[in-house]
Coordinates of C-alpha atoms in Angstrom, one line a residue:
M1 CA 132.6 -24.1 105.5
L2 CA 135.5 -21.7 105.1
N3 CA 133.8 -19.2 107.2
L4 CA 133.4 -21.8 109.9
E5 CA 137.0 -22.8 109.8
Q6 CA 138.2 -19.2 109.9
D7 CA 135.9 -18.6 113.0
E8 CA 137.4 -21.7 114.7
N9 CA 140.9 -20.4 114.1
S10 CA 140.2 -17.0 115.2
K11 CA 138.7 -18.6 118.4
R12 CA 141.9 -20.6 118.9
I13 CA 144.1 -17.5 118.6
Q14 CA 141.9 -15.5 121.0
T15 CA 141.9 -18.3 123.6
S16 CA 145.9 -19.1 123.3
P17 CA 147.6 -18.2 126.6
K18 CA 149.2 -14.8 127.0
I19 CA 152.6 -14.2 128.8
T20 CA 151.7 -11.9 131.7
K21 CA 154.1 -9.3 133.2
T22 CA 154.3 -11.4 136.4
E23 CA 155.7 -14.4 134.4
K24 CA 158.1 -12.2 132.5
H25 CA 159.3 -10.7 135.9
R26 CA 159.7 -14.4 137.2
G27 CA 161.8 -15.3 134.4
R28 CA 164.1 -12.3 134.9
F29 CA 164.1 -13.2 138.6
T30 CA 165.2 -16.8 137.9
R31 CA 168.1 -15.6 135.7
K32 CA 169.2 -13.3 138.6
Q33 CA 169.2 -16.2 140.9
I34 CA 171.3 -18.2 138.7
I35 CA 173.8 -15.4 138.3
V36 CA 173.9 -14.8 142.1
S37 CA 174.4 -18.6 142.8
L38 CA 177.2 -18.8 140.3
L39 CA 178.8 -15.8 141.9
I40 CA 178.4 -17.3 145.3
L41 CA 179.9 -20.6 144.1
V42 CA 182.9 -18.6 142.6
L43 CA 183.3 -16.7 145.9
I44 CA 183.2 -20.0 147.9
F45 CA 185.8 -21.5 145.6
L46 CA 188.0 -18.5 146.0
A47 CA 187.5 -18.6 149.8
I48 CA 188.4 -22.2 150.3
P49 CA 192.1 -21.6 150.7
T50 CA 191.2 -18.8 153.2
L51 CA 188.9 -21.1 155.2
G52 CA 191.6 -23.7 155.2
E53 CA 194.1 -21.2 156.6
L54 CA 191.6 -20.3 159.2
A55 CA 191.1 -23.8 160.3
V56 CA 194.8 -24.4 160.5
W57 CA 195.1 -21.2 162.6
R58 CA 192.5 -22.3 165.0
G59 CA 193.8 -25.8 165.3
N60 CA 197.3 -24.4 166.1
I61 CA 195.8 -22.1 168.8
C62 CA 194.1 -25.2 170.4
L63 CA 197.2 -27.2 170.1
E64 CA 199.2 -24.5 172.1
K65 CA 196.4 -24.4 174.7
R66 CA 196.7 -28.2 174.9
D67 CA 193.0 -28.6 173.9
H68 CA 193.8 -31.7 171.8
K69 CA 190.2 -32.7 170.9
A70 CA 189.4 -29.1 169.6
A71 CA 192.8 -29.1 167.8
L72 CA 192.0 -32.4 166.0
F73 CA 188.6 -31.0 165.0
W74 CA 189.9 -28.0 163.3
L75 CA 193.0 -29.7 161.7
T76 CA 190.9 -32.6 160.3
T77 CA 188.5 -30.0 159.0
A78 CA 191.2 -28.2 157.3
Q79 CA 192.2 -31.4 155.4
Y80 CA 189.1 -31.1 153.3
L81 CA 190.0 -27.4 152.5
K82 CA 193.7 -27.3 152.2
K83 CA 195.3 -30.7 151.5
D84 CA 198.7 -29.8 150.4
S85 CA 199.8 -27.8 153.4
A86 CA 203.1 -28.5 155.1
E87 CA 202.0 -26.8 158.2
L88 CA 198.7 -28.6 158.4
H89 CA 200.5 -32.1 158.2
F90 CA 203.1 -30.9 160.8
L91 CA 200.4 -29.9 163.3
L92 CA 198.4 -33.1 162.7
G93 CA 201.5 -35.1 163.4
K94 CA 202.1 -33.2 166.5
T95 CA 198.6 -33.6 167.7
Y96 CA 198.7 -37.3 167.2
R97 CA 201.9 -37.5 168.8
R98 CA 200.6 -35.9 172.0
L99 CA 197.6 -38.3 171.8
E100 CA 200.1 -41.1 171.5
Q101 CA 198.6 -42.3 168.2
F102 CA 202.1 -43.0 167.0
D103 CA 200.9 -45.1 163.8
R104 CA 199.5 -41.8 162.4
V105 CA 202.5 -39.5 163.5
E106 CA 205.0 -40.7 160.8
T107 CA 202.7 -40.5 157.9
H108 CA 201.9 -36.7 158.5
F109 CA 205.6 -35.9 159.3
K110 CA 206.6 -37.6 156.0
I111 CA 204.1 -35.6 154.1
A112 CA 205.2 -32.3 156.0
H113 CA 208.7 -33.0 155.0
Q114 CA 208.0 -33.6 151.3
L115 CA 206.1 -30.3 151.3
G116 CA 209.1 -28.5 152.5
W117 CA 208.5 -28.0 156.3
D118 CA 211.3 -27.0 158.5
V119 CA 213.6 -30.0 159.1
K120 CA 214.7 -28.8 162.5
L121 CA 211.2 -28.6 163.7
L122 CA 210.6 -32.1 162.4
E123 CA 213.7 -33.5 164.2
R124 CA 212.6 -32.0 167.4
E125 CA 209.2 -33.9 167.1
Q126 CA 211.1 -37.1 166.2
W127 CA 213.2 -36.7 169.5
I128 CA 210.1 -36.1 171.5
A129 CA 208.4 -39.2 169.9
L130 CA 211.4 -41.3 170.6
A131 CA 211.4 -40.2 174.2
Q132 CA 207.5 -40.9 174.5
T133 CA 208.1 -44.4 173.2
G134 CA 210.7 -45.2 175.9
Q135 CA 213.7 -45.0 173.3
W136 CA 216.0 -43.3 175.9
L137 CA 219.4 -44.2 174.4
K138 CA 218.5 -42.5 171.1
V139 CA 217.4 -39.3 172.7
K140 CA 219.9 -39.2 175.6
S141 CA 221.9 -36.3 174.1
F142 CA 218.9 -34.1 173.3
W143 CA 217.3 -33.8 176.9
P144 CA 219.1 -30.4 177.6
E145 CA 217.8 -29.0 174.4
L146 CA 214.3 -30.3 174.9
F147 CA 214.2 -29.0 178.4
S148 CA 215.6 -25.6 177.5
N149 CA 212.9 -24.9 175.1
P150 CA 209.8 -27.2 175.9
G151 CA 207.0 -24.8 174.5
S152 CA 203.7 -26.4 175.2
D153 CA 205.2 -29.9 175.0
G154 CA 206.4 -29.6 178.6
P155 CA 204.1 -32.3 179.9
E156 CA 205.0 -34.9 177.3
I157 CA 208.8 -34.2 177.7
S158 CA 208.5 -34.4 181.4
K159 CA 206.5 -37.4 181.4
A160 CA 208.9 -39.3 179.2
Y161 CA 211.9 -38.1 181.2
V162 CA 210.4 -39.2 184.5
T163 CA 209.3 -42.6 183.1
G164 CA 212.8 -43.1 182.0
C165 CA 214.2 -42.1 185.3
L166 CA 211.8 -44.6 187.1
S167 CA 212.9 -47.4 184.9
Q168 CA 216.6 -46.8 186.0
L169 CA 215.6 -45.7 189.6
Q170 CA 217.2 -42.2 189.1
I171 CA 214.9 -40.9 191.8
N172 CA 216.6 -37.6 192.5
D173 CA 216.5 -36.6 188.7
A174 CA 212.9 -37.7 188.4
R175 CA 211.9 -35.7 191.4
K176 CA 213.5 -32.4 190.1
V177 CA 211.5 -32.8 186.9
L178 CA 208.3 -33.6 188.7
D179 CA 208.6 -30.5 190.9
A180 CA 208.9 -28.3 187.9
W181 CA 206.2 -30.1 185.9
Q182 CA 203.8 -29.8 188.8
A183 CA 204.7 -26.1 189.3
E184 CA 203.8 -25.3 185.6
Y185 CA 201.0 -27.7 185.1
P186 CA 199.3 -28.1 188.4
K187 CA 196.3 -29.8 187.0
D188 CA 198.0 -32.6 185.0
P189 CA 197.0 -35.9 186.7
D190 CA 199.9 -37.7 185.0
S191 CA 202.4 -35.8 187.1
Y192 CA 200.8 -37.1 190.4
R193 CA 200.5 -40.6 188.9
L194 CA 204.1 -40.7 188.3
R195 CA 204.9 -39.2 191.7
G196 CA 202.9 -42.1 193.0
Q197 CA 204.9 -44.6 191.1
L198 CA 208.1 -42.9 192.3
S199 CA 207.0 -43.3 195.9
E200 CA 206.0 -47.0 195.0
A201 CA 209.4 -47.8 193.7
M202 CA 210.8 -46.6 197.2
L203 CA 208.0 -48.7 198.9
Q204 CA 206.5 -45.5 200.5
W205 CA 203.0 -46.8 200.0
K206 CA 201.4 -43.9 202.1
D207 CA 203.0 -41.2 199.9
A208 CA 202.1 -43.2 196.8
S209 CA 198.5 -43.4 197.9
D210 CA 198.3 -39.6 198.6
A211 CA 199.7 -38.9 195.0
Y212 CA 197.3 -41.4 193.4
G213 CA 194.4 -39.8 195.3
Q214 CA 195.3 -36.4 194.0
A215 CA 195.6 -37.5 190.4
L216 CA 192.2 -39.2 190.7
K217 CA 190.7 -36.0 191.9
L218 CA 192.0 -34.2 188.8
D219 CA 190.5 -36.7 186.5
P220 CA 188.1 -39.2 188.0
S221 CA 187.7 -40.9 184.6
R222 CA 191.3 -42.5 184.8
K223 CA 190.7 -46.1 185.6
D224 CA 194.6 -46.9 185.5
I225 CA 195.0 -44.3 188.4
Q226 CA 192.0 -45.7 190.1
L227 CA 193.6 -49.3 190.2
L228 CA 196.9 -47.9 191.3
L229 CA 195.2 -46.1 194.2
A230 CA 193.4 -49.3 195.2
K231 CA 196.7 -51.3 195.2
S232 CA 198.4 -48.7 197.3
L233 CA 195.5 -48.6 199.8
F234 CA 195.7 -52.5 200.2
E235 CA 199.5 -52.1 200.8
I236 CA 198.9 -49.7 203.7
G237 CA 196.2 -51.9 205.2
K238 CA 193.1 -50.0 204.2
F239 CA 191.4 -53.1 202.9
R240 CA 187.8 -51.8 203.0
Q241 CA 188.7 -48.6 201.0
A242 CA 190.5 -50.6 198.5
E243 CA 187.7 -53.1 198.1
S244 CA 185.2 -50.4 197.5
L245 CA 187.4 -48.7 194.9
L246 CA 188.0 -52.0 193.2
R247 CA 184.3 -52.8 193.1
T248 CA 183.8 -49.5 191.3
Y249 CA 186.7 -50.2 189.0
L250 CA 185.4 -53.7 188.1
Q251 CA 182.0 -52.3 187.1
V252 CA 183.8 -50.8 184.2
C253 CA 186.5 -53.3 183.7
P254 CA 185.0 -56.7 184.8
E255 CA 187.5 -58.8 183.1
D256 CA 190.6 -57.3 184.7
P257 CA 192.3 -60.2 186.5
E258 CA 194.7 -58.1 188.4
A259 CA 191.8 -56.0 190.1
S260 CA 190.0 -59.3 190.8
L261 CA 193.0 -60.7 192.4
Y262 CA 193.4 -57.6 194.6
I263 CA 189.8 -57.7 195.6
A264 CA 190.2 -61.4 196.6
Q265 CA 193.2 -60.5 198.7
C266 CA 191.2 -57.6 200.3
L267 CA 188.4 -60.0 201.1
A268 CA 190.9 -62.6 202.6
K269 CA 192.3 -59.9 204.8
L270 CA 188.9 -58.9 206.0
G271 CA 188.1 -62.4 207.0
R272 CA 185.8 -63.3 204.2
G273 CA 187.8 -66.2 202.9
E274 CA 185.0 -68.0 201.2
E275 CA 184.2 -65.0 199.0
A276 CA 187.8 -64.7 198.2
R277 CA 188.1 -68.3 197.3
I278 CA 185.2 -68.0 194.7
I279 CA 186.9 -65.2 193.0
L280 CA 190.4 -66.9 193.0
A281 CA 188.9 -70.2 191.8
R282 CA 187.2 -68.4 188.9
L283 CA 190.4 -66.6 188.0
I284 CA 192.5 -69.9 188.1
E285 CA 190.0 -71.5 185.6
K286 CA 190.8 -68.9 183.1
N287 CA 194.5 -68.5 184.1
P288 CA 195.7 -71.9 185.5
D289 CA 199.4 -71.0 185.1
Q290 CA 199.3 -67.5 186.5
Y291 CA 201.9 -67.5 189.3
D292 CA 200.3 -64.7 191.4
L293 CA 196.9 -66.5 191.4
L294 CA 198.3 -69.7 192.3
L295 CA 200.3 -68.2 195.2
A296 CA 197.3 -66.3 196.5
L297 CA 194.9 -69.2 196.3
G298 CA 197.6 -71.4 198.0
R299 CA 198.0 -69.0 200.9
L300 CA 194.3 -68.6 201.3
E301 CA 193.7 -72.3 201.5
L302 CA 196.6 -72.6 204.0
S303 CA 194.8 -69.8 206.2
L304 CA 191.5 -71.8 205.9
D305 CA 193.3 -75.1 207.1
E306 CA 192.6 -76.7 203.6
N307 CA 196.2 -78.0 203.6
Q308 CA 195.9 -80.5 200.6
D309 CA 194.3 -77.9 198.4
A310 CA 197.0 -75.4 199.6
L311 CA 199.8 -77.8 198.8
K312 CA 198.4 -78.4 195.3
Y313 CA 198.4 -74.8 194.4
L314 CA 201.6 -73.9 196.1
R315 CA 203.4 -76.8 194.3
S316 CA 202.1 -75.4 190.9
A317 CA 203.4 -72.0 191.9
E318 CA 206.9 -73.5 192.8
K319 CA 207.3 -74.9 189.3
R320 CA 207.0 -71.3 188.0
R321 CA 208.9 -69.3 190.5
P322 CA 210.9 -71.4 192.9
E323 CA 213.1 -68.4 194.0
D324 CA 210.3 -66.4 195.6
V325 CA 210.9 -66.4 199.4
K326 CA 207.1 -65.7 200.0
L327 CA 206.3 -68.9 198.3
R328 CA 209.0 -70.9 200.0
F329 CA 207.8 -69.8 203.4
A330 CA 204.1 -70.8 202.6
L331 CA 205.4 -74.1 201.4
G332 CA 207.3 -74.8 204.5
K333 CA 204.3 -74.1 206.6
V334 CA 202.0 -76.3 204.7
L335 CA 204.5 -79.1 204.6
Q336 CA 205.0 -78.9 208.2
K337 CA 201.2 -79.0 208.8
T338 CA 201.1 -82.2 206.7
G339 CA 203.8 -84.0 208.5
Q340 CA 206.5 -83.5 205.7
T341 CA 209.0 -81.9 208.2
L342 CA 212.2 -82.7 206.2
E343 CA 211.1 -81.1 203.1
A344 CA 209.5 -78.2 205.1
K345 CA 213.0 -77.7 206.7
K346 CA 214.6 -77.2 203.3
H347 CA 212.2 -74.3 202.6
F348 CA 212.6 -72.8 206.0
D349 CA 216.3 -73.0 205.5
F350 CA 216.0 -71.1 202.3
V351 CA 213.9 -68.5 204.1
N352 CA 216.5 -68.1 206.8
E353 CA 219.3 -67.9 204.2
S354 CA 217.4 -65.0 202.5
S355 CA 216.9 -62.9 205.6
A356 CA 220.3 -61.1 205.4
P357 CA 220.4 -60.6 201.6
L358 CA 217.0 -59.1 201.6
L359 CA 217.9 -56.7 204.4
R360 CA 220.8 -55.8 202.3
L361 CA 218.6 -55.3 199.3
K362 CA 216.5 -52.7 201.1
K363 CA 219.8 -50.9 202.1
A364 CA 221.3 -51.2 198.7
I365 CA 218.2 -49.6 197.1
D366 CA 218.5 -46.7 199.4
E367 CA 222.1 -46.3 198.6
L368 CA 221.2 -46.5 194.9
L369 CA 218.9 -43.4 195.3
L370 CA 221.9 -41.5 196.3
N371 CA 224.2 -43.0 193.6
P372 CA 222.1 -44.0 190.6
G373 CA 225.1 -44.4 188.4
D374 CA 226.7 -47.1 190.6
L375 CA 226.7 -50.0 188.2
E376 CA 228.2 -52.5 190.8
L377 CA 225.5 -51.6 193.4
R378 CA 222.8 -52.1 190.7
Y379 CA 224.3 -55.5 189.7
E380 CA 224.2 -56.4 193.4
I381 CA 220.6 -55.6 193.6
A382 CA 219.8 -57.4 190.5
M383 CA 221.5 -60.6 191.9
I384 CA 219.7 -60.5 195.2
S385 CA 216.4 -60.0 193.5
W386 CA 217.1 -62.8 191.0
K387 CA 217.7 -65.3 193.8
Y388 CA 215.1 -64.4 196.4
K389 CA 212.3 -62.5 194.7
S390 CA 211.9 -63.4 191.0
H391 CA 214.1 -64.1 188.0
E392 CA 212.0 -61.6 186.0
E393 CA 212.7 -58.7 188.5
G394 CA 216.5 -59.6 188.5
V395 CA 216.5 -59.3 184.6
K396 CA 214.7 -55.9 184.8
W397 CA 217.5 -54.6 187.1
L398 CA 220.2 -55.9 184.8
L399 CA 218.5 -54.5 181.7
S400 CA 218.4 -51.0 183.5
L401 CA 222.1 -51.3 184.1
L402 CA 222.8 -51.9 180.4
K403 CA 220.9 -48.8 179.6
L404 CA 223.3 -46.9 181.7
D405 CA 226.4 -48.8 180.5
N406 CA 226.1 -51.3 177.8
S407 CA 229.8 -52.4 178.3
H408 CA 229.2 -54.1 181.6
L409 CA 230.6 -57.5 181.0
P410 CA 229.3 -59.5 184.0
T411 CA 225.7 -58.5 183.1
H412 CA 226.2 -59.7 179.5
R413 CA 227.6 -63.0 180.7
F414 CA 224.7 -63.6 183.1
L415 CA 222.0 -62.7 180.5
A416 CA 223.6 -64.8 177.8
D417 CA 223.5 -67.8 180.3
Y418 CA 220.0 -67.0 181.2
Y419 CA 218.5 -66.6 177.8
S420 CA 220.2 -69.8 176.8
S421 CA 218.8 -71.8 179.7
I422 CA 215.2 -70.7 178.7
G423 CA 215.6 -71.4 175.1
D424 CA 215.7 -67.7 173.8
Q425 CA 218.6 -68.2 171.5
E426 CA 218.2 -64.9 169.7
Q427 CA 218.7 -62.9 173.0
A428 CA 221.5 -65.3 174.1
E429 CA 223.4 -64.6 170.9
K430 CA 222.9 -61.0 171.2
H431 CA 224.6 -60.9 174.6
Q432 CA 227.3 -63.4 173.5
N433 CA 228.1 -61.0 170.5
S434 CA 228.4 -58.1 173.1
I435 CA 230.8 -60.4 175.1
I436 CA 233.0 -61.0 172.0
R437 CA 233.0 -57.3 171.1
L438 CA 233.9 -56.2 174.5
K439 CA 236.7 -58.7 174.8
S440 CA 238.1 -57.6 171.5
K441 CA 238.5 -54.2 172.7
S442 CA 240.2 -54.9 175.9

């Protein structure tokens, strides 16, 4: 038995697996792999700050080239590699400002400030942001400095300035900046868009359509410019071109009521009244109190000799804007057609009364182009607009006056009475307080 057990043990020993040279080499190779991997990880860890710097550098270059999409890619990538960088947050804030994502701008500029970024550079960004958001009074004294050193922010500075000029009808100042802007950035569609709006403000619709057309060539994806071009084409009587452009626009923005209104007006002008009626009726169902729709449908029904329907819509429009001379003329016509001659006469009298002031309005606007700082002329334009066009337009003129000179007492009095009449006590009190303040100084 002992010999048998010994034999069995010797067999087990002889048949036990042996560690080969290959397996020994594999073990050494595995250890080498681990060491190399650890070294690579260490190198990556050490290189992360450098990669972060590289991403920030690339982002800055793209920002200076005004490639904002690429800048945002590099800078957001850098956030994963280099979080506590004042420069990174400054550049992110600047990029979001240019993209007009202002809800993100303040966050990044605050972090940049906390991390010690140059206060003067942050202040400059704040001035441009104020200008971009229409806060003209707050940035008024900084325009010379911004224009003397615009850097790659030229288009944003110019756009903000021209927009402000347009709101105050400072046409000559707007033209000068537009000329310089287009000379330096000839492929910027916004410069041509604003030139179109400048021409539109002066009722130069042909020039406006030319400018909008150029803007759309530079960026065919801009739907806002497409709509502006269609409206200008309508105003110069190119109804078929306007209709075609509006149909293209409505394929992308089918719920835009303004575009639908204009296409209906084009159809009416082209003698396709029934098609226009269908569109306007659908719009009225969704927006029963919208003045422009009521006026358009009323005038359409009048042209189709549907006098009772015309009267219904025009009466509704009258409740919302009785001062509009176009409405009063249409009402006079439909009342005359339905035998209500006495009431029709009242509307025709109003139209006749408006003729001289409206002629004066056109002349006054031309005069204002030469003297944009003339407050009394601006006040006169506001009063004529208020009485014969729309209260809303009159108020806009008055507010533009106060942007130039907040101490104009007649304007504050008028606005205080107006806001009180419509129940806006907060605005009424604001202007009443201005009246008290100005009287106490005199």
